[in-house]
Short mmCIF file of C-alpha atoms in Angstrom, two decimals:
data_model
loop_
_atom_site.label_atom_id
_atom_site.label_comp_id
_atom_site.label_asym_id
_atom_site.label_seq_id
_atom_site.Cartn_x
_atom_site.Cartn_y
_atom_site.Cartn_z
CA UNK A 1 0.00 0.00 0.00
CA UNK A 2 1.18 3.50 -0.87
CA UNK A 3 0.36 5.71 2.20
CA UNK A 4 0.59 9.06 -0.20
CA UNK A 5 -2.14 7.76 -2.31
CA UNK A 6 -4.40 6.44 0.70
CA UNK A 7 -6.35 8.13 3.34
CA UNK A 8 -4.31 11.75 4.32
CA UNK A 9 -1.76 10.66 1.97
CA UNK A 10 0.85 11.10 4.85
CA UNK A 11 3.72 8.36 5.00
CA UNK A 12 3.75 9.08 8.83
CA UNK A 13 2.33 6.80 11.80
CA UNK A 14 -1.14 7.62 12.40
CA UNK A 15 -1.61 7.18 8.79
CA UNK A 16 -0.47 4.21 8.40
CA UNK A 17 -1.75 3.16 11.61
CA UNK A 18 -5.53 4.58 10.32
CA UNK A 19 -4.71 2.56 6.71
CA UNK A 20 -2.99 -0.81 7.83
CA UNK A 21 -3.84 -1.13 11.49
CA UNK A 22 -2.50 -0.14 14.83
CA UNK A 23 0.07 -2.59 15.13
CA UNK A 24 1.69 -1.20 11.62
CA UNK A 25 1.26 2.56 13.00
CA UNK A 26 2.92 1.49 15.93
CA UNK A 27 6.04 0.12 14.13
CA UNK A 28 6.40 3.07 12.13
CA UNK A 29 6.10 5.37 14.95
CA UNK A 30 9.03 3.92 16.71
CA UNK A 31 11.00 2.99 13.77
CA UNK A 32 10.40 7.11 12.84
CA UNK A 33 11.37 7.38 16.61
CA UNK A 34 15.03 5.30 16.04
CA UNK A 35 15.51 7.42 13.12
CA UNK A 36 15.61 10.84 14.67
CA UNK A 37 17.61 8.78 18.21
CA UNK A 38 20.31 6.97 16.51
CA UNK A 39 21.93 9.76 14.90
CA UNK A 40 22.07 12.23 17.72
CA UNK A 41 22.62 9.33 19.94
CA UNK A 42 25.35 8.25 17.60
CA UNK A 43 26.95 11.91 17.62
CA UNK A 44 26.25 12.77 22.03
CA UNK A 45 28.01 9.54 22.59
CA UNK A 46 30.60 9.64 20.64
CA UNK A 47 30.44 6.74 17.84
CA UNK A 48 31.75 8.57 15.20
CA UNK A 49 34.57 8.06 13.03
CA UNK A 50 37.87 9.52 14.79
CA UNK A 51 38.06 13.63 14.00
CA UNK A 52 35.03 14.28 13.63
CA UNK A 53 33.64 17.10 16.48
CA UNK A 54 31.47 15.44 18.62
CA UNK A 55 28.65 16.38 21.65
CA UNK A 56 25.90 18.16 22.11
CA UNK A 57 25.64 20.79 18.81
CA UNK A 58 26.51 18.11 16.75
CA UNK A 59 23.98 15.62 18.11
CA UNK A 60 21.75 18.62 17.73
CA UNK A 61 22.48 19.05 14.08
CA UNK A 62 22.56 15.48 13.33
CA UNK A 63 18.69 15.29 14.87
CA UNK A 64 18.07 18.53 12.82
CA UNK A 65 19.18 16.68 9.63
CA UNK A 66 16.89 13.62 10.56
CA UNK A 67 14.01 15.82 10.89
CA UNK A 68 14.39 17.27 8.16
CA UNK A 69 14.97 14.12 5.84
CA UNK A 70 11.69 12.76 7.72
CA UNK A 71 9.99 16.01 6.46
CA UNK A 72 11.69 16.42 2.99
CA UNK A 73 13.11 12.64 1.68
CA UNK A 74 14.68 13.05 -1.54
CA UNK A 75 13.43 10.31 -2.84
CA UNK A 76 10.03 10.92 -2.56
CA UNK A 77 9.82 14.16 -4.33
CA UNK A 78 10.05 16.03 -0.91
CA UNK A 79 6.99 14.74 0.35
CA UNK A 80 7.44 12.96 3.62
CA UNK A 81 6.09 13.09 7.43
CA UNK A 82 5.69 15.94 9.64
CA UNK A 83 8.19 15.40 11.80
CA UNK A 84 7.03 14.50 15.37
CA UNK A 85 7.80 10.76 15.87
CA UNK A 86 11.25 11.47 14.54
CA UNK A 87 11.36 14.32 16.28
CA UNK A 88 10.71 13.32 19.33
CA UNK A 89 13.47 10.76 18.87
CA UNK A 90 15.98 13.34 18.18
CA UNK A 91 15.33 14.89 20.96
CA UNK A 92 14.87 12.08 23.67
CA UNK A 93 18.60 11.26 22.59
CA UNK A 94 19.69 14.94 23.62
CA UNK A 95 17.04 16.62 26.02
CA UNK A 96 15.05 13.25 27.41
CA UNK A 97 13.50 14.79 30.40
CA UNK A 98 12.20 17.79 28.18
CA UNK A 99 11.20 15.60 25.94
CA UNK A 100 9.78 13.36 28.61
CA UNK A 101 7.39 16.58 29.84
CA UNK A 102 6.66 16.94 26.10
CA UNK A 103 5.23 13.88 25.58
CA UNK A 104 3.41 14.05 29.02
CA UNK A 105 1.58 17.22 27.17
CA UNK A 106 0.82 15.10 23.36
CA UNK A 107 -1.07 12.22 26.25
CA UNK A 108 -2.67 14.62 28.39
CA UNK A 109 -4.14 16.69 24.63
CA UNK A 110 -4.71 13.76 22.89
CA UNK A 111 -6.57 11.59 25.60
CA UNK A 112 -8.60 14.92 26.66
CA UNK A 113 -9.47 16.27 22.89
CA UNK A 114 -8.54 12.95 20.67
CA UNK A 115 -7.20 14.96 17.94
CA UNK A 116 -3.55 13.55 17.31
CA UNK A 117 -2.37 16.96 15.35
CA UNK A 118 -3.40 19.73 18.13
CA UNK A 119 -1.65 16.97 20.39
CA UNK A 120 1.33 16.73 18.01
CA UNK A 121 1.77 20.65 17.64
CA UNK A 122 1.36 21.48 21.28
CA UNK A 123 3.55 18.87 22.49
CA UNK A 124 6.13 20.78 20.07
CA UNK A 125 5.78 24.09 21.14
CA UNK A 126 5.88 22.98 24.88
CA UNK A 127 9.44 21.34 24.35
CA UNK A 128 9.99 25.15 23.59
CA UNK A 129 8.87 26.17 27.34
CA UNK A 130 10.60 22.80 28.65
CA UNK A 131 14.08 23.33 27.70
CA UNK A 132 13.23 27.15 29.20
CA UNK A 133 12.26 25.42 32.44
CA UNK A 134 15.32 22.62 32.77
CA UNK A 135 17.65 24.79 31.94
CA UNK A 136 17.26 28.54 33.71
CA UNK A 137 18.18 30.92 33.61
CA UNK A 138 16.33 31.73 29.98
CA UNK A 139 19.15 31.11 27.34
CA UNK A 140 21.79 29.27 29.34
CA UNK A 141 21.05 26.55 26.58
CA UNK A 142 20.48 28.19 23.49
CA UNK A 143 21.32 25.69 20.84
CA UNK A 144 18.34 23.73 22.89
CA UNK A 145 15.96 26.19 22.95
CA UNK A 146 17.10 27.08 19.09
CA UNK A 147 16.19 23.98 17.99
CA UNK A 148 12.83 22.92 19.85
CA UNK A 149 11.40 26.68 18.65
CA UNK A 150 12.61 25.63 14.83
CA UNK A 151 11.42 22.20 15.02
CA UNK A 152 8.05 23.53 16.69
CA UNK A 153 7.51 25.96 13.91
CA UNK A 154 8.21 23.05 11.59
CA UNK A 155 5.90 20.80 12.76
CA UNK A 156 3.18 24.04 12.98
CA UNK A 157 3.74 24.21 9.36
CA UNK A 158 3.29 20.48 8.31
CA UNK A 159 0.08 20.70 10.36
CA UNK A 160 -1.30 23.60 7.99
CA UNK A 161 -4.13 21.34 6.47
CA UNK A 162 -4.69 19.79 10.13
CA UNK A 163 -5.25 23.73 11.45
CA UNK A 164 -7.39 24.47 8.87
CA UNK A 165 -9.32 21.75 9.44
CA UNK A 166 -9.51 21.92 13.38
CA UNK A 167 -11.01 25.75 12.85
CA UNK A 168 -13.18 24.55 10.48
CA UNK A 169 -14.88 21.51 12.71
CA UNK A 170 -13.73 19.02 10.19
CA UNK A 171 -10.22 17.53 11.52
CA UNK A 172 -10.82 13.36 12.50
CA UNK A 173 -10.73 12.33 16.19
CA UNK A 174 -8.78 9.84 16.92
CA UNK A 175 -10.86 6.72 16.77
CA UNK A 176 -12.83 8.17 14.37
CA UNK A 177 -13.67 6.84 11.07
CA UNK A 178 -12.83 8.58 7.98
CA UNK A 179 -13.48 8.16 4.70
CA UNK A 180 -9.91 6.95 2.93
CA UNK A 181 -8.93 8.45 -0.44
CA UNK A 182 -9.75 5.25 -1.80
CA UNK A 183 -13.14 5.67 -1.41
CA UNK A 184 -13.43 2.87 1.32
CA UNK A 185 -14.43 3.56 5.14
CA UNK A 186 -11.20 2.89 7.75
CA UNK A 187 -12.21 1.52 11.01
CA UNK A 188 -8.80 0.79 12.18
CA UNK A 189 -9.17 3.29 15.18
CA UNK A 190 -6.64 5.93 13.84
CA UNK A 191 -7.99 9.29 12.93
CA UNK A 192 -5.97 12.82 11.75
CA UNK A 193 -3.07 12.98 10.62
CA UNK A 194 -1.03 14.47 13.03
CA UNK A 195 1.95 12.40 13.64
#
């Protein structure tokens, strides 16, 4: 199954998980996950080949590229995920009790309002407030803070459709069922888009 030609025609987890079935939108979600963690954990820890610089920028850069590859693959014309499972991974590897408090937000949004995108795009911006809180005074980790506020304002943007749809009283529930682009009825118990 193509996941760009099927129900939101997103490639990322809920997606597939709303198309092939929880247990597939699981697997994606932490394989997205591993893809955003193993770089950055790959470049915090040191596992790189000898002279090249290593810590905490370049972990941050190296989750910055995932991201962006997650958002933006090459290979499929540009048109990949929005960002939040890998995301999340990137950060977890650099920032995991930030991250940890960000994901405590996405459960608390998403089991109160079952919309999976407002979940996804607060849980981003909070990472924002997070690395403010864990690591006060404001600015004494900048790169951090940098790259939660560009990643939140990425993940904002790959949500457009999802806003648009949330102001307009038409964005799925998760749970819900929603007519796939197929023209068949999903009742997998996946609904949005947003991660």
């Amino acid at each position: 199954v193509d996941l760009r030609e099927h129900g939101s025609g997103n490639i990322g987890a809920t997606n597939a998980g709303r198309l092939l079935g929880k247990l597939w939108g699981i697997g994606i979600l932490l394989l997205d996950a591993a893809k955003g963690a193993l770089p950055s954990l790959l470049a915090v820890r040191g596992w790189v080949p000898e002279g090249i610089a290593v810590g905490r920028p370049c972990a941050l850069a190296a989750g910055l590229g995932a991201i962006l590859g997650h958002c933006f693959p090459v290979w499929l014309s540009f048109r990949g995920g929005k960002g939040v499972s890998t995301g999340a991974g990137a950060f977890a590897a650099v920032a995991p009790k930030e991250t940890a408090c960000a994901l405590g937000v996405f459960i608390l949004v998403a089991a109160a309002t079952r919309y999976v995108s407002l979940a996804s795009m607060l849980a981003a911006a909070s990472l924002v407030a997070w690395s403010a809180v864990f690591h006060a005074p404001l600015g004494a980790d900048r790169d951090l803070g940098a790259l939660a506020l560009a990643a939140a304002m990425l993940v904002a943007w790959r949500h457009r459709a999802n806003l648009n749809r949330l102001l307009g009283g038409t964005e799925p529930r998760l749970g819900a069922k929603r007519e796939a682009r197929s023209g068949k009825r999903d009742a997998s118990g996946f609904g949005g888009d947003g991660a």
